[in-house]
JSON list of C-alpha atoms in Angstrom, two decimals:
[
{"chain": "A", "resi": 1, "resn": "MET", "atom": "CA", "xyz": [-65.16, 76.87, 31.00]},
{"chain": "A", "resi": 2, "resn": "GLY", "atom": "CA", "xyz": [-66.87, 78.20, 28.05]},
{"chain": "A", "resi": 3, "resn": "HIS", "atom": "CA", "xyz": [-63.51, 78.66, 26.74]},
{"chain": "A", "resi": 4, "resn": "ASP", "atom": "CA", "xyz": [-61.89, 78.07, 23.20]},
{"chain": "A", "resi": 5, "resn": "PRO", "atom": "CA", "xyz": [-59.36, 75.24, 22.23]},
{"chain": "A", "resi": 6, "resn": "ALA", "atom": "CA", "xyz": [-55.95, 76.75, 20.91]},
{"chain": "A", "resi": 7, "resn": "PRO", "atom": "CA", "xyz": [-55.74, 77.18, 17.22]},
{"chain": "A", "resi": 8, "resn": "LEU", "atom": "CA", "xyz": [-54.88, 73.97, 15.52]},
{"chain": "A", "resi": 9, "resn": "THR", "atom": "CA", "xyz": [-51.09, 73.67, 14.54]},
{"chain": "A", "resi": 10, "resn": "SER", "atom": "CA", "xyz": [-50.07, 70.06, 15.89]},
{"chain": "A", "resi": 11, "resn": "VAL", "atom": "CA", "xyz": [-51.92, 66.88, 15.72]},
{"chain": "A", "resi": 12, "resn": "CYS", "atom": "CA", "xyz": [-51.05, 63.99, 18.11]},
{"chain": "A", "resi": 13, "resn": "VAL", "atom": "CA", "xyz": [-51.77, 59.98, 16.02]},
{"chain": "A", "resi": 14, "resn": "PHE", "atom": "CA", "xyz": [-52.49, 57.50, 17.76]},
{"chain": "A", "resi": 15, "resn": "CYS", "atom": "CA", "xyz": [-52.45, 54.22, 16.22]},
{"chain": "A", "resi": 16, "resn": "GLY", "atom": "CA", "xyz": [-50.95, 50.97, 15.90]},
{"chain": "A", "resi": 17, "resn": "SER", "atom": "CA", "xyz": [-47.41, 50.17, 15.95]},
{"chain": "A", "resi": 18, "resn": "ALA", "atom": "CA", "xyz": [-47.74, 46.43, 13.38]},
{"chain": "A", "resi": 19, "resn": "ASP", "atom": "CA", "xyz": [-46.27, 45.83, 10.80]},
{"chain": "A", "resi": 20, "resn": "ALA", "atom": "CA", "xyz": [-48.57, 43.23, 10.21]},
{"chain": "A", "resi": 21, "resn": "ALA", "atom": "CA", "xyz": [-51.45, 45.98, 10.23]},
{"chain": "A", "resi": 22, "resn": "GLU", "atom": "CA", "xyz": [-53.88, 45.41, 7.24]},
{"chain": "A", "resi": 23, "resn": "PRO", "atom": "CA", "xyz": [-52.14, 47.16, 4.07]},
{"chain": "A", "resi": 24, "resn": "ALA", "atom": "CA", "xyz": [-55.10, 49.26, 3.79]},
{"chain": "A", "resi": 25, "resn": "PHE", "atom": "CA", "xyz": [-54.81, 50.48, 7.32]},
{"chain": "A", "resi": 26, "resn": "LEU", "atom": "CA", "xyz": [-50.82, 51.39, 6.09]},
{"chain": "A", "resi": 27, "resn": "THR", "atom": "CA", "xyz": [-51.98, 53.36, 3.35]},
{"chain": "A", "resi": 28, "resn": "ALA", "atom": "CA", "xyz": [-54.47, 55.06, 5.19]},
{"chain": "A", "resi": 29, "resn": "ALA", "atom": "CA", "xyz": [-52.07, 56.22, 8.18]},
{"chain": "A", "resi": 30, "resn": "ALA", "atom": "CA", "xyz": [-49.45, 57.65, 4.90]},
{"chain": "A", "resi": 31, "resn": "ASP", "atom": "CA", "xyz": [-52.05, 59.62, 3.36]},
{"chain": "A", "resi": 32, "resn": "LEU", "atom": "CA", "xyz": [-53.04, 61.39, 6.71]},
{"chain": "A", "resi": 33, "resn": "GLY", "atom": "CA", "xyz": [-49.61, 61.93, 7.00]},
{"chain": "A", "resi": 34, "resn": "ARG", "atom": "CA", "xyz": [-49.55, 63.31, 3.94]},
{"chain": "A", "resi": 35, "resn": "ALA", "atom": "CA", "xyz": [-52.78, 64.94, 4.42]},
{"chain": "A", "resi": 36, "resn": "LEU", "atom": "CA", "xyz": [-51.27, 66.66, 7.91]},
{"chain": "A", "resi": 37, "resn": "ALA", "atom": "CA", "xyz": [-48.28, 68.12, 5.84]},
{"chain": "A", "resi": 38, "resn": "ALA", "atom": "CA", "xyz": [-50.36, 69.51, 3.49]},
{"chain": "A", "resi": 39, "resn": "ALA", "atom": "CA", "xyz": [-52.68, 71.52, 5.88]},
{"chain": "A", "resi": 40, "resn": "LYS", "atom": "CA", "xyz": [-49.14, 72.64, 8.07]},
{"chain": "A", "resi": 41, "resn": "LEU", "atom": "CA", "xyz": [-50.09, 70.49, 10.50]},
{"chain": "A", "resi": 42, "resn": "ALA", "atom": "CA", "xyz": [-47.25, 69.49, 13.09]},
{"chain": "A", "resi": 43, "resn": "LEU", "atom": "CA", "xyz": [-47.44, 65.82, 13.61]},
{"chain": "A", "resi": 44, "resn": "ILE", "atom": "CA", "xyz": [-46.70, 64.60, 17.06]},
{"chain": "A", "resi": 45, "resn": "TYR", "atom": "CA", "xyz": [-46.32, 60.77, 17.19]},
{"chain": "A", "resi": 46, "resn": "GLY", "atom": "CA", "xyz": [-44.96, 57.57, 19.06]},
{"chain": "A", "resi": 47, "resn": "GLY", "atom": "CA", "xyz": [-42.03, 58.21, 17.52]},
{"chain": "A", "resi": 48, "resn": "GLY", "atom": "CA", "xyz": [-41.24, 54.74, 16.16]},
{"chain": "A", "resi": 49, "resn": "GLY", "atom": "CA", "xyz": [-41.15, 53.75, 12.20]},
{"chain": "A", "resi": 50, "resn": "VAL", "atom": "CA", "xyz": [-43.46, 50.26, 12.53]},
{"chain": "A", "resi": 51, "resn": "GLY", "atom": "CA", "xyz": [-46.55, 49.70, 11.72]},
{"chain": "A", "resi": 52, "resn": "LEU", "atom": "CA", "xyz": [-49.29, 52.64, 10.85]},
{"chain": "A", "resi": 53, "resn": "MET", "atom": "CA", "xyz": [-47.46, 55.27, 13.03]},
{"chain": "A", "resi": 54, "resn": "GLY", "atom": "CA", "xyz": [-43.97, 54.72, 11.22]},
{"chain": "A", "resi": 55, "resn": "ALA", "atom": "CA", "xyz": [-46.44, 54.92, 7.90]},
{"chain": "A", "resi": 56, "resn": "CYS", "atom": "CA", "xyz": [-47.61, 58.58, 9.00]},
{"chain": "A", "resi": 57, "resn": "ALA", "atom": "CA", "xyz": [-44.45, 59.51, 10.41]},
{"chain": "A", "resi": 58, "resn": "VAL", "atom": "CA", "xyz": [-42.67, 58.69, 7.21]},
{"chain": "A", "resi": 59, "resn": "ALA", "atom": "CA", "xyz": [-45.38, 60.17, 5.00]},
{"chain": "A", "resi": 60, "resn": "ALA", "atom": "CA", "xyz": [-45.72, 63.13, 7.27]},
{"chain": "A", "resi": 61, "resn": "HIS", "atom": "CA", "xyz": [-41.55, 64.23, 6.51]},
{"chain": "A", "resi": 62, "resn": "GLU", "atom": "CA", "xyz": [-41.31, 62.77, 3.12]},
{"chain": "A", "resi": 63, "resn": "ALA", "atom": "CA", "xyz": [-44.01, 65.67, 1.87]},
{"chain": "A", "resi": 64, "resn": "GLY", "atom": "CA", "xyz": [-42.06, 68.21, 4.37]},
{"chain": "A", "resi": 65, "resn": "GLY", "atom": "CA", "xyz": [-43.90, 68.24, 7.25]},
{"chain": "A", "resi": 66, "resn": "LYS", "atom": "CA", "xyz": [-43.14, 68.62, 11.11]},
{"chain": "A", "resi": 67, "resn": "VAL", "atom": "CA", "xyz": [-42.56, 65.66, 12.69]},
{"chain": "A", "resi": 68, "resn": "LEU", "atom": "CA", "xyz": [-41.94, 64.98, 16.34]},
{"chain": "A", "resi": 69, "resn": "GLY", "atom": "CA", "xyz": [-41.73, 62.02, 18.10]},
{"chain": "A", "resi": 70, "resn": "ILE", "atom": "CA", "xyz": [-41.79, 61.05, 21.55]},
{"chain": "A", "resi": 71, "resn": "ILE", "atom": "CA", "xyz": [-39.70, 57.35, 22.36]},
{"chain": "A", "resi": 72, "resn": "PRO", "atom": "CA", "xyz": [-38.97, 55.99, 25.20]},
{"chain": "A", "resi": 73, "resn": "GLU", "atom": "CA", "xyz": [-35.92, 54.54, 25.75]},
{"chain": "A", "resi": 74, "resn": "PHE", "atom": "CA", "xyz": [-36.76, 50.64, 26.04]},
{"chain": "A", "resi": 75, "resn": "LEU", "atom": "CA", "xyz": [-38.29, 50.73, 23.22]},
{"chain": "A", "resi": 76, "resn": "LYS", "atom": "CA", "xyz": [-36.55, 52.68, 21.13]},
{"chain": "A", "resi": 77, "resn": "VAL", "atom": "CA", "xyz": [-35.42, 49.31, 19.33]},
{"chain": "A", "resi": 78, "resn": "LYS", "atom": "CA", "xyz": [-38.02, 47.56, 19.57]},
{"chain": "A", "resi": 79, "resn": "GLU", "atom": "CA", "xyz": [-40.42, 49.85, 17.37]},
{"chain": "A", "resi": 80, "resn": "ARG", "atom": "CA", "xyz": [-37.52, 50.91, 15.38]},
{"chain": "A", "resi": 81, "resn": "ARG", "atom": "CA", "xyz": [-36.76, 55.10, 15.95]},
{"chain": "A", "resi": 82, "resn": "LEU", "atom": "CA", "xyz": [-37.28, 56.66, 13.24]},
{"chain": "A", "resi": 83, "resn": "ASP", "atom": "CA", "xyz": [-33.39, 59.17, 12.76]},
{"chain": "A", "resi": 84, "resn": "VAL", "atom": "CA", "xyz": [-35.10, 61.27, 10.18]},
{"chain": "A", "resi": 85, "resn": "VAL", "atom": "CA", "xyz": [-37.60, 63.25, 11.67]},
{"chain": "A", "resi": 86, "resn": "GLU", "atom": "CA", "xyz": [-36.92, 64.82, 15.46]},
{"chain": "A", "resi": 87, "resn": "THR", "atom": "CA", "xyz": [-37.38, 62.58, 17.81]},
{"chain": "A", "resi": 88, "resn": "VAL", "atom": "CA", "xyz": [-37.38, 63.16, 21.92]},
{"chain": "A", "resi": 89, "resn": "VAL", "atom": "CA", "xyz": [-36.52, 60.05, 24.20]},
{"chain": "A", "resi": 90, "resn": "VAL", "atom": "CA", "xyz": [-38.19, 59.36, 26.91]},
{"chain": "A", "resi": 91, "resn": "THR", "atom": "CA", "xyz": [-37.72, 57.79, 29.69]},
{"chain": "A", "resi": 92, "resn": "SER", "atom": "CA", "xyz": [-41.65, 56.24, 30.46]},
{"chain": "A", "resi": 93, "resn": "MET", "atom": "CA", "xyz": [-44.90, 55.43, 29.14]},
{"chain": "A", "resi": 94, "resn": "HIS", "atom": "CA", "xyz": [-46.15, 58.04, 31.24]},
{"chain": "A", "resi": 95, "resn": "GLU", "atom": "CA", "xyz": [-43.79, 60.49, 30.45]},
{"chain": "A", "resi": 96, "resn": "ARG", "atom": "CA", "xyz": [-44.16, 60.04, 26.72]},
{"chain": "A", "resi": 97, "resn": "LYS", "atom": "CA", "xyz": [-48.22, 60.55, 26.94]},
{"chain": "A", "resi": 98, "resn": "GLN", "atom": "CA", "xyz": [-47.81, 63.91, 29.16]},
{"chain": "A", "resi": 99, "resn": "MET", "atom": "CA", "xyz": [-45.34, 65.12, 26.39]},
{"chain": "A", "resi": 100, "resn": "MET", "atom": "CA", "xyz": [-47.40, 64.13, 23.33]},
{"chain": "A", "resi": 101, "resn": "PHE", "atom": "CA", "xyz": [-50.93, 65.84, 25.20]},
{"chain": "A", "resi": 102, "resn": "GLU", "atom": "CA", "xyz": [-48.70, 69.12, 25.87]},
{"chain": "A", "resi": 103, "resn": "ARG", "atom": "CA", "xyz": [-46.94, 69.36, 22.03]},
{"chain": "A", "resi": 104, "resn": "SER", "atom": "CA", "xyz": [-50.72, 68.48, 20.67]},
{"chain": "A", "resi": 105, "resn": "ASP", "atom": "CA", "xyz": [-53.35, 71.03, 19.58]},
{"chain": "A", "resi": 106, "resn": "GLY", "atom": "CA", "xyz": [-55.40, 67.92, 18.83]},
{"chain": "A", "resi": 107, "resn": "PHE", "atom": "CA", "xyz": [-55.91, 64.40, 18.56]},
{"chain": "A", "resi": 108, "resn": "VAL", "atom": "CA", "xyz": [-57.10, 61.76, 15.90]},
{"chain": "A", "resi": 109, "resn": "VAL", "atom": "CA", "xyz": [-57.08, 57.78, 15.91]},
{"chain": "A", "resi": 110, "resn": "LEU", "atom": "CA", "xyz": [-56.82, 55.46, 13.39]},
{"chain": "A", "resi": 111, "resn": "PRO", "atom": "CA", "xyz": [-57.06, 51.68, 14.23]},
{"chain": "A", "resi": 112, "resn": "GLY", "atom": "CA", "xyz": [-54.90, 49.95, 17.40]},
{"chain": "A", "resi": 113, "resn": "GLY", "atom": "CA", "xyz": [-54.88, 47.96, 19.22]},
{"chain": "A", "resi": 114, "resn": "VAL", "atom": "CA", "xyz": [-54.36, 47.31, 23.46]},
{"chain": "A", "resi": 115, "resn": "GLY", "atom": "CA", "xyz": [-51.82, 50.27, 23.46]},
{"chain": "A", "resi": 116, "resn": "THR", "atom": "CA", "xyz": [-53.77, 52.61, 21.34]},
{"chain": "A", "resi": 117, "resn": "LEU", "atom": "CA", "xyz": [-56.81, 51.41, 23.29]},
{"chain": "A", "resi": 118, "resn": "GLU", "atom": "CA", "xyz": [-54.98, 52.92, 26.71]},
{"chain": "A", "resi": 119, "resn": "GLU", "atom": "CA", "xyz": [-54.11, 56.25, 25.07]},
{"chain": "A", "resi": 120, "resn": "ILE", "atom": "CA", "xyz": [-57.59, 57.18, 24.17]},
{"chain": "A", "resi": 121, "resn": "VAL", "atom": "CA", "xyz": [-59.29, 56.42, 26.94]},
{"chain": "A", "resi": 122, "resn": "GLU", "atom": "CA", "xyz": [-56.56, 57.69, 29.63]},
{"chain": "A", "resi": 123, "resn": "LEU", "atom": "CA", "xyz": [-57.24, 61.15, 27.05]},
{"chain": "A", "resi": 124, "resn": "LEU", "atom": "CA", "xyz": [-61.46, 60.97, 26.84]},
{"chain": "A", "resi": 125, "resn": "SER", "atom": "CA", "xyz": [-60.92, 60.46, 30.77]},
{"chain": "A", "resi": 126, "resn": "TRP", "atom": "CA", "xyz": [-59.19, 63.97, 30.60]},
{"chain": "A", "resi": 127, "resn": "ARG", "atom": "CA", "xyz": [-61.80, 65.27, 28.83]},
{"chain": "A", "resi": 128, "resn": "ARG", "atom": "CA", "xyz": [-64.84, 63.89, 30.72]},
{"chain": "A", "resi": 129, "resn": "LEU", "atom": "CA", "xyz": [-62.96, 65.29, 33.47]},
{"chain": "A", "resi": 130, "resn": "ASP", "atom": "CA", "xyz": [-62.74, 68.61, 31.70]},
{"chain": "A", "resi": 131, "resn": "LEU", "atom": "CA", "xyz": [-59.14, 68.80, 32.22]},
{"chain": "A", "resi": 132, "resn": "HIS", "atom": "CA", "xyz": [-59.15, 69.97, 28.20]},
{"chain": "A", "resi": 133, "resn": "ALA", "atom": "CA", "xyz": [-61.23, 70.77, 25.29]},
{"chain": "A", "resi": 134, "resn": "LYS", "atom": "CA", "xyz": [-58.78, 69.75, 22.33]},
{"chain": "A", "resi": 135, "resn": "PRO", "atom": "CA", "xyz": [-60.78, 68.02, 18.94]},
{"chain": "A", "resi": 136, "resn": "VAL", "atom": "CA", "xyz": [-60.48, 64.17, 18.87]},
{"chain": "A", "resi": 137, "resn": "VAL", "atom": "CA", "xyz": [-61.29, 62.82, 15.45]},
{"chain": "A", "resi": 138, "resn": "PHE", "atom": "CA", "xyz": [-61.66, 58.66, 15.31]},
{"chain": "A", "resi": 139, "resn": "TRP", "atom": "CA", "xyz": [-61.13, 57.10, 11.71]},
{"chain": "A", "resi": 140, "resn": "SER", "atom": "CA", "xyz": [-63.33, 54.07, 11.81]},
{"chain": "A", "resi": 141, "resn": "PRO", "atom": "CA", "xyz": [-63.28, 52.74, 8.15]},
{"chain": "A", "resi": 142, "resn": "ASN", "atom": "CA", "xyz": [-66.45, 50.06, 8.31]},
{"chain": "A", "resi": 143, "resn": "GLY", "atom": "CA", "xyz": [-67.13, 50.19, 12.18]},
{"chain": "A", "resi": 144, "resn": "PHE", "atom": "CA", "xyz": [-63.78, 49.50, 13.63]},
{"chain": "A", "resi": 145, "resn": "TRP", "atom": "CA", "xyz": [-64.29, 51.66, 16.24]},
{"chain": "A", "resi": 146, "resn": "GLU", "atom": "CA", "xyz": [-67.98, 50.52, 17.06]},
{"chain": "A", "resi": 147, "resn": "PRO", "atom": "CA", "xyz": [-67.05, 48.15, 19.51]},
{"chain": "A", "resi": 148, "resn": "LEU", "atom": "CA", "xyz": [-65.68, 50.67, 21.95]},
{"chain": "A", "resi": 149, "resn": "PHE", "atom": "CA", "xyz": [-67.84, 54.07, 21.25]},
{"chain": "A", "resi": 150, "resn": "ALA", "atom": "CA", "xyz": [-70.93, 50.73, 22.76]},
{"chain": "A", "resi": 151, "resn": "LEU", "atom": "CA", "xyz": [-68.81, 50.01, 25.48]},
{"chain": "A", "resi": 152, "resn": "PHE", "atom": "CA", "xyz": [-68.71, 53.56, 26.36]},
{"chain": "A", "resi": 153, "resn": "GLN", "atom": "CA", "xyz": [-72.83, 54.29, 25.47]},
{"chain": "A", "resi": 154, "resn": "HIS", "atom": "CA", "xyz": [-73.09, 50.65, 27.90]},
{"chain": "A", "resi": 155, "resn": "THR", "atom": "CA", "xyz": [-71.21, 53.00, 30.81]},
{"chain": "A", "resi": 156, "resn": "VAL", "atom": "CA", "xyz": [-73.87, 55.63, 29.83]},
{"chain": "A", "resi": 157, "resn": "ASP", "atom": "CA", "xyz": [-76.89, 53.16, 29.93]},
{"chain": "A", "resi": 158, "resn": "HIS", "atom": "CA", "xyz": [-76.05, 52.28, 33.29]},
{"chain": "A", "resi": 159, "resn": "LYS", "atom": "CA", "xyz": [-75.09, 55.85, 34.54]},
{"chain": "A", "resi": 160, "resn": "LEU", "atom": "CA", "xyz": [-72.21, 55.78, 35.11]},
{"chain": "A", "resi": 161, "resn": "THR", "atom": "CA", "xyz": [-70.77, 58.27, 32.56]},
{"chain": "A", "resi": 162, "resn": "PRO", "atom": "CA", "xyz": [-72.65, 61.02, 31.50]},
{"chain": "A", "resi": 163, "resn": "PRO", "atom": "CA", "xyz": [-74.49, 61.28, 28.11]},
{"chain": "A", "resi": 164, "resn": "GLU", "atom": "CA", "xyz": [-72.65, 64.61, 26.93]},
{"chain": "A", "resi": 165, "resn": "PHE", "atom": "CA", "xyz": [-69.25, 62.28, 27.24]},
{"chain": "A", "resi": 166, "resn": "MET", "atom": "CA", "xyz": [-70.52, 60.58, 24.06]},
{"chain": "A", "resi": 167, "resn": "GLU", "atom": "CA", "xyz": [-70.49, 63.99, 22.74]},
{"chain": "A", "resi": 168, "resn": "SER", "atom": "CA", "xyz": [-66.34, 64.28, 23.13]},
{"chain": "A", "resi": 169, "resn": "TRP", "atom": "CA", "xyz": [-65.48, 63.25, 19.31]},
{"chain": "A", "resi": 170, "resn": "VAL", "atom": "CA", "xyz": [-66.10, 63.13, 15.87]},
{"chain": "A", "resi": 171, "resn": "THR", "atom": "CA", "xyz": [-66.29, 59.72, 14.47]},
{"chain": "A", "resi": 172, "resn": "VAL", "atom": "CA", "xyz": [-65.47, 59.74, 10.19]},
{"chain": "A", "resi": 173, "resn": "GLU", "atom": "CA", "xyz": [-65.50, 57.21, 7.94]},
{"chain": "A", "resi": 174, "resn": "ARG", "atom": "CA", "xyz": [-63.23, 58.35, 5.09]},
{"chain": "A", "resi": 175, "resn": "ILE", "atom": "CA", "xyz": [-59.47, 59.38, 6.13]},
{"chain": "A", "resi": 176, "resn": "GLU", "atom": "CA", "xyz": [-59.89, 62.03, 3.84]},
{"chain": "A", "resi": 177, "resn": "ASP", "atom": "CA", "xyz": [-62.38, 63.45, 6.09]},
{"chain": "A", "resi": 178, "resn": "VAL", "atom": "CA", "xyz": [-59.73, 63.43, 9.15]},
{"chain": "A", "resi": 179, "resn": "VAL", "atom": "CA", "xyz": [-58.25, 67.07, 8.78]},
{"chain": "A", "resi": 180, "resn": "PRO", "atom": "CA", "xyz": [-61.28, 68.82, 7.48]},
{"chain": "A", "resi": 181, "resn": "ALA", "atom": "CA", "xyz": [-62.86, 67.75, 10.71]},
{"chain": "A", "resi": 182, "resn": "LEU", "atom": "CA", "xyz": [-59.94, 68.71, 12.65]},
{"chain": "A", "resi": 183, "resn": "LEU", "atom": "CA", "xyz": [-60.23, 72.18, 11.37]},
{"chain": "A", "resi": 184, "resn": "ARG", "atom": "CA", "xyz": [-63.96, 72.22, 11.68]},
{"chain": "A", "resi": 185, "resn": "GLY", "atom": "CA", "xyz": [-64.17, 71.24, 15.41]},
{"chain": "A", "resi": 186, "resn": "PRO", "atom": "CA", "xyz": [-66.65, 69.38, 17.14]},
{"chain": "A", "resi": 187, "resn": "GLY", "atom": "CA", "xyz": [-69.03, 71.11, 17.87]},
{"chain": "A", "resi": 188, "resn": "LYS", "atom": "CA", "xyz": [-69.94, 71.34, 21.84]},
{"chain": "A", "resi": 189, "resn": "VAL", "atom": "CA", "xyz": [-66.60, 70.06, 22.79]},
{"chain": "A", "resi": 190, "resn": "HIS", "atom": "CA", "xyz": [-65.87, 73.80, 22.34]},
{"chain": "A", "resi": 191, "resn": "ALA", "atom": "CA", "xyz": [-67.65, 74.88, 24.66]},
{"chain": "A", "resi": 192, "resn": "MET", "atom": "CA", "xyz": [-66.63, 72.06, 27.39]},
{"chain": "A", "resi": 193, "resn": "ALA", "atom": "CA", "xyz": [-63.82, 73.45, 29.13]},
{"chain": "A", "resi": 194, "resn": "PRO", "atom": "CA", "xyz": [-60.82, 75.78, 28.14]},
{"chain": "A", "resi": 195, "resn": "ASP", "atom": "CA", "xyz": [-57.19, 73.85, 27.98]},
{"chain": "A", "resi": 196, "resn": "VAL", "atom": "CA", "xyz": [-54.65, 73.44, 30.56]},
{"chain": "A", "resi": 197, "resn": "ALA", "atom": "CA", "xyz": [-50.79, 73.02, 29.80]},
{"chain": "A", "resi": 198, "resn": "THR", "atom": "CA", "xyz": [-49.89, 70.36, 32.37]},
{"chain": "A", "resi": 199, "resn": "LEU", "atom": "CA", "xyz": [-52.07, 67.86, 33.97]},
{"chain": "A", "resi": 200, "resn": "THR", "atom": "CA", "xyz": [-50.23, 66.08, 36.73]}
]
């Protein structure tokens, strides 16, 4: 307990893979990719070329940033694997998430659907179990993630989740505030638990 997280050199971005996403979301995802490249932070992402994740990865790559995609074999066609960036092909969604976690020093959550929800709930559950102290930043334009936060608070109100869980992440409304929030760190999160290299 009380150990600081590792220095921030790589950031995993969880976000939607739908090309039908709002144009403003796609533009912001690209802005984030360029911001990560400018900050010399490697982007770790789901390996596809679609939706917000594709916009973020392409922008980071074109801005000279380091990008690592991790994609399951069965999604290579559906999510249009990006061949212009380094990509690791794995066998399952579980392996993908495990590798994304292990390769990343921090996490950003952009708008997404049920797949993004599944990823971030597991990530925050691991935080709840003191398995990591890596910073987590949500970009929540116009309160996009507020219904999720309200559900978390609902479990706190019913004494099923400890109140301090609500301090496990930082939320920003402007995409340009994401990288500064990552670098600043989420306050009390630093005192929660040491990182673990591998979760089993």
